[in-house]
């Protein structure tokens, strides 16, 4: 009976077992001896059966980890098949085809079976990696298995290279034979572990190609490759290599065509298949060179598929363009395709799917980053820059990141190499203006006009319009040109003489070389200016990413600003300073989103990376100089963030050693230190021997910051600080201020018992002299603040020293001194005295709290020790509450009220100054007096209660915005110190949110935000005051208010609990706006003068019947019309009670207030009022924070109830809120539309609809 290969293969199963009578040794010897003699013995049924049994026993041997016997079995079979192959090759045409066919088929069948077992072994080994398996043993087994696999694959390859045409006859036999080999290598290809060996992978790819090409089995191979594609992520790369190898190595285009045609004809793609097809297409475009262009129509068929695959086609096009542009020959042949493909990519930038837009930018980045390209893409660069800038506002973060990456690549490869490649606007603009002026001098400007007409219609202008919307190039550069006195440079009508085309060309051909060079220079600088302008816009948008909640956006912006700094783009400087504040970012560092780490790396790259070829001394000086320059032009907020950055730089960065290095027993982590001792020494040198004052200031700032990390930096330099920082001969307030900070930081955080402050007496003397200095310079106050802070840190008897300083200052102020400009000096001296009083009062409180903490700490230590001294036992016996009560007694009764307190003696003077601002009108005096007053309010609750009304009056009525801001801040401190006292007057603080000055509004918003989020005050109805700021015209206030609500939403149901009260407050604001608008219209109709005369008459009149506020009785049912005339008549007919009179008086007062405010309004002011449109914007922002369906449902029920009796404006507000809430309720959908809640929603919406329709009909 002939051997049936197809039956044997299909009936085989790896689950089959050997019989109990099987003898491994006997069978192995029998088969090995027989096949060693000749492969033909495989036709013997006993030998074939023994060989099959040996294979069936492999799983048992695999469990025993006995690869030695397994290898023997495999090598026996492969060697025998190899011998048969050699016999066929050696026989030529003289052999028995039928006999060799059976030998060949039996061997192929056995090898196929062995492959299945080998594949199972690879899969088992891959699973074992996740368990506790010895790595070395596993690696050894995998290596031996790869050796077995290599022998199988090499044998297959040799068989396929043999002349089998005389053996495999007809059409069916080659198909069956190749099918068995394909099944074998297909199963191997599917296993990830088996394909890790590069040599085996290469042979397997070659086998696929041999089957497809030499045996004409394209259809079988392509179907198997397509069938494999959805299963594993490693397969697309292998399949791409098979197709590419078949095309480039065997000239087989049919395999590529069949695979891609089959895939493009699919109507549905699963997620895995779409992903793997994308990888396949991209990989093919990378492996194929010019063949990609020759077969580009096969790839373009995928443009109409789903977004995942369509996006990969963009990358394919980019790779094709790069291949074309890599050689001159390719470019000559395919140049027209380049423009078509680029046009296609640009069109898909507007695709509705983000992944396609993202890949379009990735494709453009690939094109732009290609080095050695024979096409420079200069005509596209401006447009791509503009497109990327426009899409920085894309709603997808992935697209935004890709757009930024494209911009970075464009900047790195820009063609403007003059000025060492730096893109300084000032340089290119200066060169442009100079060239323009010279050209305008030629032929009285006629020549300039000749080429200027054509220039205005260049592609560059259209590209800029992409970013600047309706602004043309005229608008972009016009301001600068006007400033440079070439304001008519862009004029294209009027005095510009027009030429026909022929005359135009003739004129241009006549120019000299010098003029031609000047034209080229001007065009070059003009293009550079336009390019820089677009980049300026991109940096402006990118700066908003620094505040993004998405870490990917933030990191992308950091990297972009780093590139901008490297190319000296001036508009990037603001962002670089802004991103410094990211040093405070906390949160997880998962998935590489290490914002702080990236920020530090960026600053190291920009400022602390000298050139390698420099000497060590020059490198040190560069780092020190760069650090000092970071302090220039910094605000206080910038310096605080820079301080944090310097501390992080001092800590250094862990070296990322290799895994093998980290696993060593004696491994010690290494750190890269950016701020080394030599750098600190160089900074010290700049402090002593400075060239510019700001260099010295920067040096002492840095030393104070570094001392925060290591106190010894300041401790060892105290004499130096005293000599140079507080030097009376070259005294400077700012340097002295930071010197005081440095002196304070010479104390370690954990103070040793034997610690002695160096030069304490000299330091105290210097500080006392500073505090007693009589000056009108405003910088003294910052210096005095730091000097007092330092004094209280280093002096153990700071309270006595401070009292002595106050006494001497009082003598200086009130003593009989013959001084010039006595009034000015005494005023400034009094201001200084008030400042010292307030600050010493606060520092005394802090000092007392430290004493209390120290007492508790010592007591706890004494309790924990076993061998206490008698003194310590006495201390233990003293009650802790007694000490606390004593401290509280001092705060409440001694500091501001005690007979021996120096502060108490001067509080009447303070009251005199702050209550008589007209008499004591000096601004600085009033500011320092009120600041001192605010600090005193935080010392004693008794003093606070006595003076709170005065405090609130000053905060509301002071004409100085700085004074009001200080008092707002002080009231925040009062809220923390004496919450109960403050709680009754918190509305006064909220009123300052609507102060006339933005600075006061910002201060108040920050104060309120802190108090609410810290849990110091509760907020409900006042939430409306904060909500109105969400739509404030000032972007800073708007951003802060939105951040407040985002943070408040993290608290337990805070927004939900306060929503109804907030809504009521917003409704009142809308009603007030409506009244203001009516009054303003009256002002416009009657004229301001007549309106004010009527207002005086109204104000002088009695509160009669005609003064009824119609709005107070304008309550209507949601579905019924109420006859309001009846209500009014009834109200008039009744005799008014005292309460009703009071109500009418309040209504009149409100009406007066509205009319007075309306008289002072401008058209712009009316536009800023809080109306219904702004209300809707607020609600849309706030409602997403009510994110639970149950909460939304409860709010809808409450609002529906309120709609039954309310004013018209309230009804509109409630209806809008209900609609927005229902829209956001996830349970309100078609699937459960029959639920009770959904029906209730439908009923409410229907009622609202009917009411609105009835209104429209009326």
mmCIF file of C-alpha atoms in Angstrom, residues 390-607:
data_model
loop_
_atom_site.group_PDB
_atom_site.id
_atom_site.type_symbol
_atom_site.label_atom_id
_atom_site.label_comp_id
_atom_site.label_asym_id
_atom_site.label_seq_id
_atom_site.Cartn_x
_atom_site.Cartn_y
_atom_site.Cartn_z
ATOM 1 C CA UNK A 390 -1.993 75.355 14.008
ATOM 2 C CA UNK A 391 -2.385 71.817 15.323
ATOM 3 C CA UNK A 392 -0.831 72.662 18.671
ATOM 4 C CA UNK A 393 -4.443 73.516 19.509
ATOM 5 C CA UNK A 394 -5.645 70.067 18.391
ATOM 6 C CA UNK A 395 -8.012 68.359 20.817
ATOM 7 C CA UNK A 396 -5.840 65.216 20.847
ATOM 8 C CA UNK A 397 -2.711 65.206 22.995
ATOM 9 C CA UNK A 398 -1.109 62.682 20.639
ATOM 10 C CA UNK A 399 -1.497 65.057 17.699
ATOM 11 C CA UNK A 400 -0.164 67.965 19.747
ATOM 12 C CA UNK A 401 2.889 65.956 20.747
ATOM 13 C CA UNK A 402 3.548 64.893 17.151
ATOM 14 C CA UNK A 403 3.174 68.500 15.985
ATOM 15 C CA UNK A 404 5.748 69.598 18.553
ATOM 16 C CA UNK A 405 8.103 66.821 17.453
ATOM 17 C CA UNK A 406 7.803 68.035 13.858
ATOM 18 C CA UNK A 407 8.547 71.604 14.940
ATOM 19 C CA UNK A 408 11.629 70.430 16.840
ATOM 20 C CA UNK A 409 12.878 68.582 13.771
ATOM 21 C CA UNK A 410 12.230 71.572 11.498
ATOM 22 C CA UNK A 411 14.171 73.841 13.853
ATOM 23 C CA UNK A 412 17.077 71.388 14.036
ATOM 24 C CA UNK A 413 17.261 71.199 10.225
ATOM 25 C CA UNK A 414 16.490 74.826 9.378
ATOM 26 C CA UNK A 415 18.456 76.333 6.472
ATOM 27 C CA UNK A 416 19.244 79.724 8.011
ATOM 28 C CA UNK A 417 22.872 79.045 8.897
ATOM 29 C CA UNK A 418 23.971 82.665 9.199
ATOM 30 C CA UNK A 419 24.657 83.876 12.727
ATOM 31 C CA UNK A 420 25.931 80.358 13.608
ATOM 32 C CA UNK A 421 22.484 78.871 13.036
ATOM 33 C CA UNK A 422 20.916 80.914 15.828
ATOM 34 C CA UNK A 423 17.397 82.081 15.025
ATOM 35 C CA UNK A 424 17.590 85.517 16.609
ATOM 36 C CA UNK A 425 14.804 87.759 15.356
ATOM 37 C CA UNK A 426 16.840 90.888 16.072
ATOM 38 C CA UNK A 427 19.689 89.735 13.810
ATOM 39 C CA UNK A 428 17.627 88.666 10.784
ATOM 40 C CA UNK A 429 15.247 91.607 11.100
ATOM 41 C CA UNK A 430 18.151 94.053 11.203
ATOM 42 C CA UNK A 431 19.703 92.449 8.115
ATOM 43 C CA UNK A 432 16.335 92.479 6.325
ATOM 44 C CA UNK A 433 15.683 96.148 7.040
ATOM 45 C CA UNK A 434 19.210 97.090 5.977
ATOM 46 C CA UNK A 435 18.872 95.220 2.661
ATOM 47 C CA UNK A 436 15.418 96.716 2.071
ATOM 48 C CA UNK A 437 16.682 100.274 2.568
ATOM 49 C CA UNK A 438 19.590 99.728 0.176
ATOM 50 C CA UNK A 439 17.305 98.281 -2.515
ATOM 51 C CA UNK A 440 14.909 101.204 -2.201
ATOM 52 C CA UNK A 441 17.757 103.572 -2.978
ATOM 53 C CA UNK A 442 18.349 101.939 -6.394
ATOM 54 C CA UNK A 443 16.611 103.840 -9.235
ATOM 55 C CA UNK A 444 14.507 105.798 -6.752
ATOM 56 C CA UNK A 445 12.663 102.668 -5.673
ATOM 57 C CA UNK A 446 11.459 101.601 -9.124
ATOM 58 C CA UNK A 447 13.577 98.471 -9.099
ATOM 59 C CA UNK A 448 12.356 97.599 -5.603
ATOM 60 C CA UNK A 449 8.730 97.911 -6.715
ATOM 61 C CA UNK A 450 9.423 95.658 -9.680
ATOM 62 C CA UNK A 451 10.115 92.516 -7.707
ATOM 63 C CA UNK A 452 8.070 93.530 -4.662
ATOM 64 C CA UNK A 453 4.788 93.041 -6.533
ATOM 65 C CA UNK A 454 5.539 89.390 -7.157
ATOM 66 C CA UNK A 455 6.935 88.832 -3.672
ATOM 67 C CA UNK A 456 3.653 89.659 -1.973
ATOM 68 C CA UNK A 457 1.970 86.650 -3.571
ATOM 69 C CA UNK A 458 4.574 84.092 -2.569
ATOM 70 C CA UNK A 459 3.758 80.805 -0.874
ATOM 71 C CA UNK A 460 5.289 82.122 2.340
ATOM 72 C CA UNK A 461 2.453 84.614 2.766
ATOM 73 C CA UNK A 462 -0.171 81.902 2.286
ATOM 74 C CA UNK A 463 1.646 79.647 4.755
ATOM 75 C CA UNK A 464 1.645 82.346 7.413
ATOM 76 C CA UNK A 465 -2.083 82.857 6.880
ATOM 77 C CA UNK A 466 -2.636 79.245 8.014
ATOM 78 C CA UNK A 467 -1.475 80.184 11.507
ATOM 79 C CA UNK A 468 -2.504 83.822 11.729
ATOM 80 C CA UNK A 469 -6.016 83.178 10.403
ATOM 81 C CA UNK A 470 -7.198 86.328 8.647
ATOM 82 C CA UNK A 471 -3.881 88.121 9.157
ATOM 83 C CA UNK A 472 -1.769 88.328 6.038
ATOM 84 C CA UNK A 473 1.976 88.746 5.944
ATOM 85 C CA UNK A 474 1.257 92.454 5.964
ATOM 86 C CA UNK A 475 -0.253 92.181 9.438
ATOM 87 C CA UNK A 476 2.474 89.867 10.707
ATOM 88 C CA UNK A 477 5.448 92.065 9.897
ATOM 89 C CA UNK A 478 3.825 95.468 9.402
ATOM 90 C CA UNK A 479 4.316 96.746 12.946
ATOM 91 C CA UNK A 480 8.037 96.065 12.917
ATOM 92 C CA UNK A 481 8.468 97.582 9.463
ATOM 93 C CA UNK A 482 6.675 100.742 10.506
ATOM 94 C CA UNK A 483 8.947 101.006 13.520
ATOM 95 C CA UNK A 484 11.933 100.666 11.191
ATOM 96 C CA UNK A 485 10.681 103.565 9.019
ATOM 97 C CA UNK A 486 9.956 101.487 5.950
ATOM 98 C CA UNK A 487 6.225 101.555 6.571
ATOM 99 C CA UNK A 488 5.257 101.537 2.872
ATOM 100 C CA UNK A 489 7.308 98.416 2.176
ATOM 101 C CA UNK A 490 4.189 96.278 1.771
ATOM 102 C CA UNK A 491 2.157 98.800 -0.168
ATOM 103 C CA UNK A 492 0.892 97.150 -3.336
ATOM 104 C CA UNK A 493 -1.326 99.867 -4.869
ATOM 105 C CA UNK A 494 -1.051 103.535 -5.595
ATOM 106 C CA UNK A 495 2.455 104.815 -6.152
ATOM 107 C CA UNK A 496 3.912 101.384 -7.018
ATOM 108 C CA UNK A 497 4.371 101.419 -10.784
ATOM 109 C CA UNK A 498 3.096 98.239 -12.449
ATOM 110 C CA UNK A 499 4.978 96.467 -15.246
ATOM 111 C CA UNK A 500 3.890 93.884 -17.762
ATOM 112 C CA UNK A 501 5.545 90.452 -17.544
ATOM 113 C CA UNK A 502 8.067 90.961 -20.376
ATOM 114 C CA UNK A 503 9.238 94.318 -19.091
ATOM 115 C CA UNK A 504 9.351 92.864 -15.571
ATOM 116 C CA UNK A 505 11.715 90.067 -16.654
ATOM 117 C CA UNK A 506 13.861 92.478 -18.668
ATOM 118 C CA UNK A 507 14.284 94.752 -15.668
ATOM 119 C CA UNK A 508 15.348 91.869 -13.444
ATOM 120 C CA UNK A 509 17.833 90.578 -16.039
ATOM 121 C CA UNK A 510 19.636 93.933 -16.176
ATOM 122 C CA UNK A 511 20.697 93.981 -12.526
ATOM 123 C CA UNK A 512 24.310 93.776 -11.423
ATOM 124 C CA UNK A 513 25.778 90.942 -9.349
ATOM 125 C CA UNK A 514 25.917 93.172 -6.264
ATOM 126 C CA UNK A 515 22.228 94.037 -6.605
ATOM 127 C CA UNK A 516 21.330 90.416 -7.264
ATOM 128 C CA UNK A 517 23.208 89.350 -4.110
ATOM 129 C CA UNK A 518 21.329 92.044 -2.210
ATOM 130 C CA UNK A 519 17.990 90.720 -3.483
ATOM 131 C CA UNK A 520 18.940 87.184 -2.456
ATOM 132 C CA UNK A 521 20.084 88.376 0.969
ATOM 133 C CA UNK A 522 16.837 90.244 1.517
ATOM 134 C CA UNK A 523 14.744 87.233 0.477
ATOM 135 C CA UNK A 524 16.826 84.973 2.722
ATOM 136 C CA UNK A 525 16.355 87.266 5.734
ATOM 137 C CA UNK A 526 12.693 87.804 4.903
ATOM 138 C CA UNK A 527 12.050 84.049 4.886
ATOM 139 C CA UNK A 528 13.944 83.727 8.155
ATOM 140 C CA UNK A 529 11.816 86.477 9.719
ATOM 141 C CA UNK A 530 8.577 84.817 8.630
ATOM 142 C CA UNK A 531 9.861 81.484 9.911
ATOM 143 C CA UNK A 532 10.763 82.992 13.287
ATOM 144 C CA UNK A 533 7.380 84.727 13.496
ATOM 145 C CA UNK A 534 5.567 81.424 13.063
ATOM 146 C CA UNK A 535 7.821 79.840 15.673
ATOM 147 C CA UNK A 536 7.001 82.719 18.030
ATOM 148 C CA UNK A 537 3.340 81.790 17.702
ATOM 149 C CA UNK A 538 4.141 78.127 18.345
ATOM 150 C CA UNK A 539 6.069 78.958 21.529
ATOM 151 C CA UNK A 540 3.180 81.130 22.687
ATOM 152 C CA UNK A 541 0.784 78.183 22.334
ATOM 153 C CA UNK A 542 3.285 75.679 23.750
ATOM 154 C CA UNK A 543 3.626 77.745 26.931
ATOM 155 C CA UNK A 544 0.018 76.807 27.793
ATOM 156 C CA UNK A 545 1.068 73.129 27.777
ATOM 157 C CA UNK A 546 3.233 73.769 30.833
ATOM 158 C CA UNK A 547 0.036 74.058 32.899
ATOM 159 C CA UNK A 548 -1.590 71.036 31.280
ATOM 160 C CA UNK A 549 -2.947 68.193 33.387
ATOM 161 C CA UNK A 550 -1.470 65.775 30.845
ATOM 162 C CA UNK A 551 2.143 65.022 31.644
ATOM 163 C CA UNK A 552 2.808 64.147 28.008
ATOM 164 C CA UNK A 553 1.891 67.719 27.007
ATOM 165 C CA UNK A 554 4.081 69.173 29.723
ATOM 166 C CA UNK A 555 7.090 67.030 28.839
ATOM 167 C CA UNK A 556 6.673 67.800 25.133
ATOM 168 C CA UNK A 557 6.630 71.535 25.912
ATOM 169 C CA UNK A 558 9.754 71.233 28.096
ATOM 170 C CA UNK A 559 11.607 69.495 25.273
ATOM 171 C CA UNK A 560 10.390 72.076 22.752
ATOM 172 C CA UNK A 561 11.557 75.030 24.833
ATOM 173 C CA UNK A 562 14.912 73.294 25.285
ATOM 174 C CA UNK A 563 15.317 73.139 21.505
ATOM 175 C CA UNK A 564 14.227 76.789 21.247
ATOM 176 C CA UNK A 565 16.919 77.797 23.722
ATOM 177 C CA UNK A 566 19.569 75.831 21.823
ATOM 178 C CA UNK A 567 18.812 77.899 18.704
ATOM 179 C CA UNK A 568 18.533 81.196 20.621
ATOM 180 C CA UNK A 569 14.887 81.799 19.670
ATOM 181 C CA UNK A 570 13.993 84.836 21.728
ATOM 182 C CA UNK A 571 10.326 83.967 22.215
ATOM 183 C CA UNK A 572 11.296 80.734 23.991
ATOM 184 C CA UNK A 573 12.815 82.590 26.951
ATOM 185 C CA UNK A 574 9.466 83.347 28.590
ATOM 186 C CA UNK A 575 8.499 79.680 28.465
ATOM 187 C CA UNK A 576 11.856 78.607 29.863
ATOM 188 C CA UNK A 577 11.317 80.833 32.877
ATOM 189 C CA UNK A 578 7.700 79.686 33.182
ATOM 190 C CA UNK A 579 8.593 76.003 33.141
ATOM 191 C CA UNK A 580 10.886 76.549 36.119
ATOM 192 C CA UNK A 581 7.778 76.420 38.320
ATOM 193 C CA UNK A 582 7.157 72.811 37.258
ATOM 194 C CA UNK A 583 9.824 71.868 39.801
ATOM 195 C CA UNK A 584 6.961 71.706 42.336
ATOM 196 C CA UNK A 585 5.062 69.084 40.338
ATOM 197 C CA UNK A 586 4.367 65.976 42.357
ATOM 198 C CA UNK A 587 2.560 62.795 41.437
ATOM 199 C CA UNK A 588 3.523 59.503 39.916
ATOM 200 C CA UNK A 589 6.519 59.001 37.673
ATOM 201 C CA UNK A 590 4.988 56.029 35.872
ATOM 202 C CA UNK A 591 5.307 55.407 32.144
ATOM 203 C CA UNK A 592 8.252 57.747 31.779
ATOM 204 C CA UNK A 593 6.161 60.842 32.619
ATOM 205 C CA UNK A 594 8.795 62.146 34.990
ATOM 206 C CA UNK A 595 8.092 65.849 34.676
ATOM 207 C CA UNK A 596 10.532 67.012 37.353
ATOM 208 C CA UNK A 597 13.242 64.678 36.088
ATOM 209 C CA UNK A 598 12.783 65.908 32.521
ATOM 210 C CA UNK A 599 12.773 69.500 33.728
ATOM 211 C CA UNK A 600 16.074 69.038 35.556
ATOM 212 C CA UNK A 601 17.562 67.311 32.515
ATOM 213 C CA UNK A 602 16.416 70.252 30.375
ATOM 214 C CA UNK A 603 18.028 72.822 32.681
ATOM 215 C CA UNK A 604 21.216 70.775 32.833
ATOM 216 C CA UNK A 605 21.246 70.640 29.051
ATOM 217 C CA UNK A 606 20.593 74.366 28.640
ATOM 218 C CA UNK A 607 22.742 75.845 31.383
#
